[in-house]
């Protein structure tokens, strides 16, 4: 009588959420400091001071009707211009405010891009491991998500498998680098090869295959790793961005879609993005935070904590004998399960109060995700438990 | 190649937006004080002081990671509980936090309800005049919007026409009282008759026909008019609410879906609402403003300005000979066009720099909407222009 699909989506809690809820119960039983919850990708670093200052300034100096009023559907012009200018300066692009459409976070940005592009019988390709909601978002447009496994050693794209998956129904390829859950950043070589293949296949099938680059972790990279800026490698690219991680504002739901200034039919695609935002009920992105973004574009939270956590966890886990993918970005460590079924491994880890997420939902069975957006103390205190777990497997 | 529906939606500006843009150009030519723009339903009354104070308090006293962090998908528990308590107190209901789902404004709330309920071949009924985006939102679920004209004298429901429109495919009826664009509030008699008909037809067709009550203007009523609280008249009701008007926060995109505690299958419907929010990419409502709402539930902006504007405009327009629907709520005056085609009337009004919106897009040709959410001075200054317009029509 009501939508069964929506009922199923709403009544089945995600595996991550199940583990998180278990953690809360367990914490109430034995104390929060005894439970090592690595389940959620929720930034633990506060927003930079700039955010608070910007809010105070705006509230003190600007007209309240304008502060909280509707912006245009595509977003406040000043904010879009500021973002375009900042991107141009960093990446040598030629974007204007009219290449940007402000959204209620990256999930909204993705849903809007998919809805704007999808036509009857379309397929969208992504690479495992991938953010599980991609499937929900793609299927909501009536299209199909095709998942292509990655190279098992470095988690870059497996081009043989990818080439086999592309066909005339392929509307777009979704990439997520730095990646949730693997922490892997695509190399320039990977991006170049991907884009050249997309050019070739677009020609072969006589229609554009778009690249959707989902980049909420763009600024979260360590050492001197560079994330290739996709607009500079492929004209038919849409970027989905969020300030959830780069300004630690996940709950405020603020991000954007950027349409490449070099895209063949950029005006039509931008119009379709506007139409999709309208059809999905988005109206405009939250107005106060649009203004905050314009003032805080060059700020970052203290990302050193993530780097410290990454180094500590990667080094110690590797020493203990676990096989870990080296994360160059994001705040996740992807670890090979010592037994085939990562779910069983996660169950065993629970005995030591270690809450890890099996990779199955990310399309990568046999691996687990450890979210290290937690206090360094939690990681330090968890190491003896990981040592016992390693011993259990005779590592 | 891309979605033509989305392209069309995004490239065709709404009539309201066209008029508003014309007004901006005209203002730059002859001065803003010479243009009487009544096109937009954008609150001109600032948010109550409580909003600013609440933001300052939250920023000063609470942990920034929590302030800006994800809330649960259904929303912050404290906020949902506060809203439930407030509604219970005002309307003698028995709601809990679990009847509420926080949304990114009323448009999101509507899209989520429609998506949660719609199944193959469904129809949703609404009454003209109606908010034009209803059609976009309903069609996005694959369902059909059926528009039933209202009584032409008082704009209450025409029950003969309504009864003819209900059939076995009817999934829900959408009402909007106080109404945009007519300002009409449904009487208790109308609501009772509507609900009794819905009971009867639900029985006849062997399935629930839901009532979706879209109530962004609930608090904007004048004199001693009461808006019947739909939960108290019909069990199978979902309320879509927004703080856009009641706290003058339209750009912040904050509202809720409330599922009646008396609904037959309330847990399933609530789960489907959660699922639809997930499928549409909503993640959670903006976190800071969820917290603000909990602190400002009993505040209101200065609604006296709207009442003053309403009285002035209604009285003067009626004196000039225009036929006006008496608005008991919202901030719109709905006026009968003195010539059949309201578009021609609006064109003539433009000659006197009066920017009005034809009723055609609201499903009500032959009427125009005057949004009086403007300064009282603008209304005062516009009266000579309205007088000349009346003279033009020999009123």
Short mmCIF file of C-alpha atoms in Angstrom, two decimals, chain A:
data_model
loop_
_atom_site.label_atom_id
_atom_site.label_comp_id
_atom_site.label_asym_id
_atom_site.label_seq_id
_atom_site.Cartn_x
_atom_site.Cartn_y
_atom_site.Cartn_z
CA UNK A 1 0.00 0.00 0.00
CA UNK A 2 2.95 2.33 0.59
CA UNK A 3 6.23 2.16 -1.29
CA UNK A 4 7.83 -1.14 -0.40
CA UNK A 5 11.23 0.01 -1.68
CA UNK A 6 11.16 3.02 0.65
CA UNK A 7 9.90 0.91 3.55
CA UNK A 8 12.77 -1.53 3.03
CA UNK A 9 15.32 1.29 2.79
CA UNK A 10 14.02 2.93 5.93
CA UNK A 11 13.52 -0.12 8.09
CA UNK A 12 16.79 -1.90 7.40
CA UNK A 13 19.57 -0.26 9.35
CA UNK A 14 22.95 -0.18 7.61
CA UNK A 15 25.62 -2.53 8.90
CA UNK A 16 27.68 0.48 9.99
CA UNK A 17 24.77 1.86 11.98
CA UNK A 18 24.14 -1.56 13.57
CA UNK A 19 27.73 -1.73 14.76
CA UNK A 20 27.62 1.85 16.02
CA UNK A 21 24.43 1.16 17.99
CA UNK A 22 25.99 -2.00 19.44
CA UNK A 23 28.96 0.15 20.48
CA UNK A 24 26.75 2.56 22.37
CA UNK A 25 25.09 -0.27 24.28
CA UNK A 26 28.43 -1.91 25.00
CA UNK A 27 29.85 1.43 26.22
CA UNK A 28 26.99 1.74 28.70
CA UNK A 29 27.82 -1.77 29.99
CA UNK A 30 31.61 -1.59 30.36
CA UNK A 31 32.45 2.12 29.98
CA UNK A 32 33.06 4.16 26.82
CA UNK A 33 36.86 4.06 27.28
CA UNK A 34 36.83 0.25 27.10
CA UNK A 35 35.06 0.10 23.73
CA UNK A 36 37.15 0.84 20.64
CA UNK A 37 34.55 2.02 18.16
CA UNK A 38 36.04 2.49 14.68
CA UNK A 39 32.71 2.24 12.86
CA UNK A 40 31.65 5.78 11.86
CA UNK A 41 33.18 8.18 9.35
CA UNK A 42 32.19 11.18 11.47
CA UNK A 43 34.91 13.87 11.68
CA UNK A 44 36.18 14.15 15.27
CA UNK A 45 38.15 17.33 14.58
CA UNK A 46 36.23 20.54 15.30
CA UNK A 47 35.45 23.04 12.56
CA UNK A 48 38.16 25.70 12.28
CA UNK A 49 37.70 28.82 14.43
CA UNK A 50 36.95 30.72 11.21
CA UNK A 51 33.50 29.10 11.06
CA UNK A 52 32.43 30.47 14.46
CA UNK A 53 33.91 33.88 13.66
CA UNK A 54 32.18 33.99 10.29
CA UNK A 55 28.80 33.17 11.85
CA UNK A 56 29.29 35.85 14.53
CA UNK A 57 30.33 38.43 11.93
CA UNK A 58 27.41 37.66 9.64
CA UNK A 59 24.91 37.80 12.50
CA UNK A 60 26.34 41.09 13.76
CA UNK A 61 26.74 42.92 10.48
CA UNK A 62 24.21 41.67 7.97
CA UNK A 63 20.49 42.13 7.54
CA UNK A 64 18.70 39.16 9.18
CA UNK A 65 16.16 38.97 6.34
CA UNK A 66 19.04 38.47 3.90
CA UNK A 67 21.04 36.16 6.19
CA UNK A 68 18.22 33.63 6.49
CA UNK A 69 16.40 34.38 3.23
CA UNK A 70 16.12 32.23 0.14
CA UNK A 71 19.13 32.41 -2.12
CA UNK A 72 18.67 31.68 -5.81
CA UNK A 73 18.25 27.96 -6.46
CA UNK A 74 21.82 27.64 -7.73
CA UNK A 75 23.14 29.43 -4.65
CA UNK A 76 24.36 32.82 -3.46
CA UNK A 77 26.31 34.51 -6.26
CA UNK A 78 29.08 35.76 -3.96
CA UNK A 79 29.64 32.27 -2.59
CA UNK A 80 29.69 30.64 -6.00
CA UNK A 81 32.09 33.29 -7.31
CA UNK A 82 34.37 32.86 -4.31
CA UNK A 83 34.49 29.09 -4.83
CA UNK A 84 35.14 29.49 -8.56
CA UNK A 85 37.97 31.98 -7.88
CA UNK A 86 39.51 29.71 -5.27
CA UNK A 87 39.42 26.67 -7.57
CA UNK A 88 40.84 28.71 -10.46
CA UNK A 89 43.73 29.85 -8.30
CA UNK A 90 44.49 26.37 -7.00
CA UNK A 91 43.96 24.38 -10.17
CA UNK A 92 44.45 26.86 -13.00
CA UNK A 93 40.88 26.41 -14.27
CA UNK A 94 38.56 29.02 -15.77
CA UNK A 95 35.40 28.53 -13.76
CA UNK A 96 32.78 31.18 -13.09
CA UNK A 97 29.88 31.30 -10.64
CA UNK A 98 27.77 29.77 -13.43
CA UNK A 99 29.72 26.50 -13.25
CA UNK A 100 28.69 26.03 -9.63
CA UNK A 101 25.45 24.89 -8.05
CA UNK A 102 25.34 24.90 -4.24
CA UNK A 103 23.87 21.77 -2.65
CA UNK A 104 22.73 20.33 0.65
CA UNK A 105 25.97 18.30 0.94
CA UNK A 106 27.68 15.77 -1.33
CA UNK A 107 24.87 13.19 -1.12
CA UNK A 108 22.48 15.80 -2.55
CA UNK A 109 25.09 16.76 -5.15
CA UNK A 110 25.35 13.14 -6.28
CA UNK A 111 21.59 12.59 -6.36
CA UNK A 112 21.18 15.78 -8.39
CA UNK A 113 23.88 14.83 -10.93
CA UNK A 114 22.48 11.33 -11.36
CA UNK A 115 18.94 12.64 -11.79
CA UNK A 116 20.15 15.29 -14.27
CA UNK A 117 21.94 12.75 -16.44
CA UNK A 118 19.92 9.53 -16.22
CA UNK A 119 17.70 8.46 -19.08
CA UNK A 120 15.89 5.18 -19.73
CA UNK A 121 18.10 2.08 -19.51
CA UNK A 122 21.20 3.87 -18.27
CA UNK A 123 24.05 2.30 -16.35
CA UNK A 124 26.47 4.07 -14.02
CA UNK A 125 29.81 2.42 -13.32
CA UNK A 126 31.77 2.67 -10.10
CA UNK A 127 34.74 0.83 -8.61
CA UNK A 128 34.82 -1.35 -5.52
CA UNK A 129 35.24 -0.54 -2.75
CA UNK A 130 32.56 2.17 -2.94
CA UNK A 131 30.25 4.17 -0.68
CA UNK A 132 27.15 1.91 -0.36
CA UNK A 133 24.62 4.74 -0.83
CA UNK A 134 25.73 5.03 -4.49
CA UNK A 135 23.51 2.05 -5.19
CA UNK A 136 20.52 3.67 -3.47
CA UNK A 137 21.05 6.98 -5.27
CA UNK A 138 21.57 5.42 -8.72
CA UNK A 139 18.60 3.08 -8.40
CA UNK A 140 16.38 5.97 -7.35
CA UNK A 141 16.81 7.41 -10.86
CA UNK A 142 15.72 4.10 -12.40
CA UNK A 143 19.26 3.39 -13.60
CA UNK A 144 21.58 0.51 -12.68
CA UNK A 145 24.86 0.65 -10.75
CA UNK A 146 27.61 -1.52 -12.22
CA UNK A 147 30.42 -2.25 -9.75
CA UNK A 148 33.88 -3.04 -11.13
CA UNK A 149 36.45 -4.58 -8.75
CA UNK A 150 39.78 -2.72 -8.37
CA UNK A 151 43.32 -4.06 -8.51
CA UNK A 152 43.62 -6.09 -5.36
CA UNK A 153 47.15 -4.93 -4.53
CA UNK A 154 46.95 -1.12 -4.78
CA UNK A 155 43.21 -0.54 -5.31
CA UNK A 156 43.81 1.54 -8.43
CA UNK A 157 41.43 0.88 -11.36
CA UNK A 158 41.57 -2.56 -13.02
CA UNK A 159 41.35 -1.34 -16.60
CA UNK A 160 40.73 -4.73 -18.16
CA UNK A 161 37.64 -5.26 -16.03
CA UNK A 162 36.58 -1.65 -16.47
CA UNK A 163 36.77 -1.84 -20.26
CA UNK A 164 34.61 -4.95 -20.24
CA UNK A 165 31.97 -3.14 -18.17
CA UNK A 166 31.58 -0.07 -20.40
CA UNK A 167 28.91 -0.33 -23.04
CA UNK A 168 26.52 1.87 -24.97
CA UNK A 169 24.23 2.17 -21.92
CA UNK A 170 26.98 3.66 -19.75
CA UNK A 171 25.97 7.21 -18.93
CA UNK A 172 28.71 8.04 -16.44
CA UNK A 173 31.51 6.70 -14.30
CA UNK A 174 31.60 7.62 -10.61
CA UNK A 175 34.97 7.87 -8.89
CA UNK A 176 35.74 8.67 -5.27
CA UNK A 177 39.36 9.62 -4.64
CA UNK A 178 40.52 9.85 -1.87
CA UNK A 179 38.37 6.81 -1.34
CA UNK A 180 35.95 5.79 1.36
CA UNK A 181 36.61 3.07 2.59
CA UNK A 182 40.13 2.33 1.27
CA UNK A 183 41.85 5.72 1.76
CA UNK A 184 43.43 5.22 -1.67
CA UNK A 185 44.11 8.25 -3.90
CA UNK A 186 44.05 7.68 -7.65
CA UNK A 187 47.44 8.43 -9.20
CA UNK A 188 47.77 10.85 -12.10
CA UNK A 189 48.54 7.82 -14.26
CA UNK A 190 45.23 6.19 -13.29
CA UNK A 191 43.26 9.39 -13.95
CA UNK A 192 44.94 9.89 -17.33
CA UNK A 193 44.27 6.33 -18.40
CA UNK A 194 40.65 6.54 -17.18
CA UNK A 195 40.03 9.77 -19.04
CA UNK A 196 41.60 8.58 -22.25
CA UNK A 197 39.45 5.45 -22.13
CA UNK A 198 36.35 7.60 -21.55
CA UNK A 199 37.24 9.75 -24.57
CA UNK A 200 37.71 6.63 -26.69
CA UNK A 201 34.48 4.98 -25.58
CA UNK A 202 32.47 8.21 -25.92
CA UNK A 203 33.60 8.34 -29.54
CA UNK A 204 32.94 4.66 -30.10
CA UNK A 205 29.38 4.80 -28.73
CA UNK A 206 28.62 8.19 -30.26
CA UNK A 207 27.62 9.85 -27.01
CA UNK A 208 29.34 11.46 -24.05
CA UNK A 209 30.23 9.25 -21.11
CA UNK A 210 30.40 11.65 -18.17
CA UNK A 211 32.81 11.46 -15.26
CA UNK A 212 31.27 12.14 -11.83
CA UNK A 213 34.05 12.85 -9.37
CA UNK A 214 32.81 12.54 -5.79
CA UNK A 215 35.39 14.47 -3.77
CA UNK A 216 34.35 15.05 -0.15
CA UNK A 217 37.84 13.95 0.97
CA UNK A 218 39.77 16.08 -1.56
CA UNK A 219 41.60 18.12 1.10
CA UNK A 220 42.27 15.15 3.41
CA UNK A 221 45.55 13.88 1.98
CA UNK A 222 48.82 13.22 3.74
CA UNK A 223 52.51 13.80 3.09
CA UNK A 224 52.96 15.35 -0.33
CA UNK A 225 50.31 13.37 -2.14
CA UNK A 226 48.45 15.34 -4.83
CA UNK A 227 44.90 14.59 -5.87
CA UNK A 228 44.71 15.17 -9.65
CA UNK A 229 41.99 17.76 -10.33
CA UNK A 230 39.68 15.95 -12.74
CA UNK A 231 38.56 19.07 -14.66
CA UNK A 232 42.10 19.31 -16.01
CA UNK A 233 42.01 15.79 -17.43
CA UNK A 234 38.52 15.32 -18.87
CA UNK A 235 36.11 17.95 -20.20
CA UNK A 236 32.90 16.08 -19.50
CA UNK A 237 33.33 16.02 -15.74
CA UNK A 238 30.99 16.93 -12.90
CA UNK A 239 32.48 17.33 -9.42
CA UNK A 240 30.46 16.63 -6.28
CA UNK A 241 31.97 18.32 -3.28
CA UNK A 242 31.13 18.75 0.38
CA UNK A 243 32.49 20.80 3.27
CA UNK A 244 31.61 17.97 5.67
CA UNK A 245 35.21 16.86 5.96
CA UNK A 246 37.24 19.84 4.72
CA UNK A 247 35.59 22.19 7.25
CA UNK A 248 34.25 19.50 9.64
CA UNK A 249 30.64 20.53 9.00
CA UNK A 250 28.97 17.17 8.20
CA UNK A 251 25.64 18.01 9.84
CA UNK A 252 25.28 21.38 8.13
CA UNK A 253 24.79 19.78 4.71
CA UNK A 254 26.69 22.14 2.51
CA UNK A 255 28.51 21.35 -0.72
CA UNK A 256 28.29 21.87 -4.45
CA UNK A 257 28.09 20.45 -7.94
CA UNK A 258 30.68 21.91 -10.32
CA UNK A 259 30.16 21.49 -14.06
CA UNK A 260 33.37 21.75 -16.09
CA UNK A 261 33.67 24.96 -18.11
CA UNK A 262 35.01 22.82 -20.96
CA UNK A 263 32.05 20.44 -21.09
CA UNK A 264 30.55 20.07 -24.58
CA UNK A 265 26.96 20.77 -23.58
CA UNK A 266 27.70 22.55 -20.31
CA UNK A 267 24.72 24.92 -20.40
CA UNK A 268 22.27 22.07 -20.91
CA UNK A 269 23.88 19.93 -18.22
CA UNK A 270 23.89 22.87 -15.79
CA UNK A 271 20.20 23.50 -16.58
CA UNK A 272 19.46 19.81 -15.95
CA UNK A 273 21.32 20.03 -12.62
CA UNK A 274 19.08 22.99 -11.69
CA UNK A 275 16.02 21.01 -12.80
CA UNK A 276 17.03 17.95 -10.79
CA UNK A 277 17.58 20.05 -7.67
CA UNK A 278 14.09 21.42 -8.15
CA UNK A 279 12.47 18.00 -8.77
CA UNK A 280 14.11 16.54 -5.65
CA UNK A 281 12.75 19.39 -3.48
CA UNK A 282 16.06 21.07 -2.64
CA UNK A 283 14.98 24.74 -3.21
CA UNK A 284 18.39 26.11 -2.12
CA UNK A 285 21.35 25.16 0.07
CA UNK A 286 21.21 26.44 3.68
CA UNK A 287 21.68 30.20 3.41
CA UNK A 288 23.74 31.07 6.50
CA UNK A 289 26.27 28.34 5.74
CA UNK A 290 26.52 29.43 2.11
CA UNK A 291 27.72 32.78 3.48
CA UNK A 292 30.03 31.06 5.98
CA UNK A 293 31.66 29.03 3.19
CA UNK A 294 32.48 32.22 1.26
CA UNK A 295 34.37 33.48 4.31
CA UNK A 296 36.14 30.22 5.22
CA UNK A 297 37.23 28.85 1.86
CA UNK A 298 40.89 28.91 2.70
CA UNK A 299 40.56 27.52 6.22
CA UNK A 300 41.04 23.94 7.26
CA UNK A 301 40.48 22.10 10.51
CA UNK A 302 43.55 20.62 12.18
CA UNK A 303 44.19 17.71 9.82
CA UNK A 304 47.43 16.80 11.63
CA UNK A 305 45.40 14.67 14.03
CA UNK A 306 44.24 12.46 11.17
CA UNK A 307 47.79 12.12 9.89
CA UNK A 308 49.10 11.22 13.33
CA UNK A 309 46.32 8.63 13.68
CA UNK A 310 46.99 7.25 10.24
CA UNK A 311 50.72 6.83 10.85
CA UNK A 312 50.23 5.25 14.25
CA UNK A 313 47.53 2.85 13.15
CA UNK A 314 49.09 1.84 9.83
CA UNK A 315 52.51 1.25 11.34
CA UNK A 316 51.30 -0.67 14.37
CA UNK A 317 48.82 -2.79 12.43
CA UNK A 318 51.44 -3.66 9.85
CA UNK A 319 53.91 -4.55 12.62
CA UNK A 320 51.30 -6.84 14.13
CA UNK A 321 51.17 -8.72 10.83
CA UNK A 322 47.95 -7.34 9.33
CA UNK A 323 47.93 -6.59 5.61
CA UNK A 324 46.84 -2.96 5.22
CA UNK A 325 46.23 -0.79 2.19
CA UNK A 326 48.36 2.32 2.67
CA UNK A 327 45.91 5.23 2.98
CA UNK A 328 47.13 8.41 1.32
CA UNK A 329 43.90 10.24 2.10
CA UNK A 330 40.52 10.25 3.87
CA UNK A 331 40.44 8.81 7.39
CA UNK A 332 40.01 5.10 6.83
CA UNK A 333 42.36 2.14 7.01
CA UNK A 334 41.35 -0.82 4.84
CA UNK A 335 42.67 -4.07 6.23
CA UNK A 336 42.67 -7.55 4.72
CA UNK A 337 40.74 -9.97 6.86
CA UNK A 338 43.00 -12.82 8.09
CA UNK A 339 40.13 -15.21 7.38
CA UNK A 340 38.09 -15.28 4.20
CA UNK A 341 34.85 -14.01 5.72
CA UNK A 342 35.43 -10.50 7.06
CA UNK A 343 32.16 -10.72 8.98
CA UNK A 344 33.58 -13.53 11.10
CA UNK A 345 36.75 -11.51 11.59
CA UNK A 346 34.67 -8.54 12.79
CA UNK A 347 32.82 -10.83 15.20
CA UNK A 348 36.10 -12.06 16.62
CA UNK A 349 37.36 -8.45 16.91
CA UNK A 350 34.25 -7.63 18.95
CA UNK A 351 35.47 -10.04 21.64
CA UNK A 352 38.33 -7.59 22.18
CA UNK A 353 35.88 -4.67 22.06
CA UNK A 354 37.18 -3.63 18.64
CA UNK A 355 34.34 -2.43 16.38
CA UNK A 356 35.32 -2.73 12.72
CA UNK A 357 33.12 -2.68 9.60
CA UNK A 358 33.21 -5.59 7.14
CA UNK A 359 33.93 -4.56 3.54
CA UNK A 360 31.02 -6.53 2.07
CA UNK A 361 28.67 -3.54 1.89
CA UNK A 362 31.41 -1.56 0.18
CA UNK A 363 31.54 -4.25 -2.50
CA UNK A 364 34.80 -5.64 -1.13
CA UNK A 365 34.35 -8.85 0.85
CA UNK A 366 37.43 -10.08 2.72
CA UNK A 367 38.38 -6.61 3.96
CA UNK A 368 37.42 -4.45 6.93
CA UNK A 369 37.28 -0.68 7.35
CA UNK A 370 38.77 1.03 10.38
CA UNK A 371 37.65 4.69 10.66
CA UNK A 372 40.48 6.54 12.40
CA UNK A 373 38.60 9.84 12.82
CA UNK A 374 38.80 9.18 16.56
CA UNK A 375 41.04 10.42 19.36
CA UNK A 376 44.67 9.31 19.19
CA UNK A 377 44.23 8.03 22.73
CA UNK A 378 41.56 5.61 21.51
CA UNK A 379 43.99 4.23 18.94
CA UNK A 380 46.79 3.95 21.51
CA UNK A 381 44.52 2.18 23.97
CA UNK A 382 43.21 -0.19 21.30
CA UNK A 383 46.64 -1.48 20.28
CA UNK A 384 46.86 -4.23 22.95
CA UNK A 385 43.44 -5.46 21.77
CA UNK A 386 44.61 -5.55 18.16
CA UNK A 387 47.72 -7.43 19.35
CA UNK A 388 45.54 -10.09 20.99
CA UNK A 389 43.43 -10.29 17.83
CA UNK A 390 46.57 -10.80 15.73
CA UNK A 391 47.71 -13.52 18.12
CA UNK A 392 44.34 -15.23 17.72
CA UNK A 393 45.11 -15.58 14.03
CA UNK A 394 48.76 -16.53 14.61
CA UNK A 395 49.93 -13.50 12.61
#
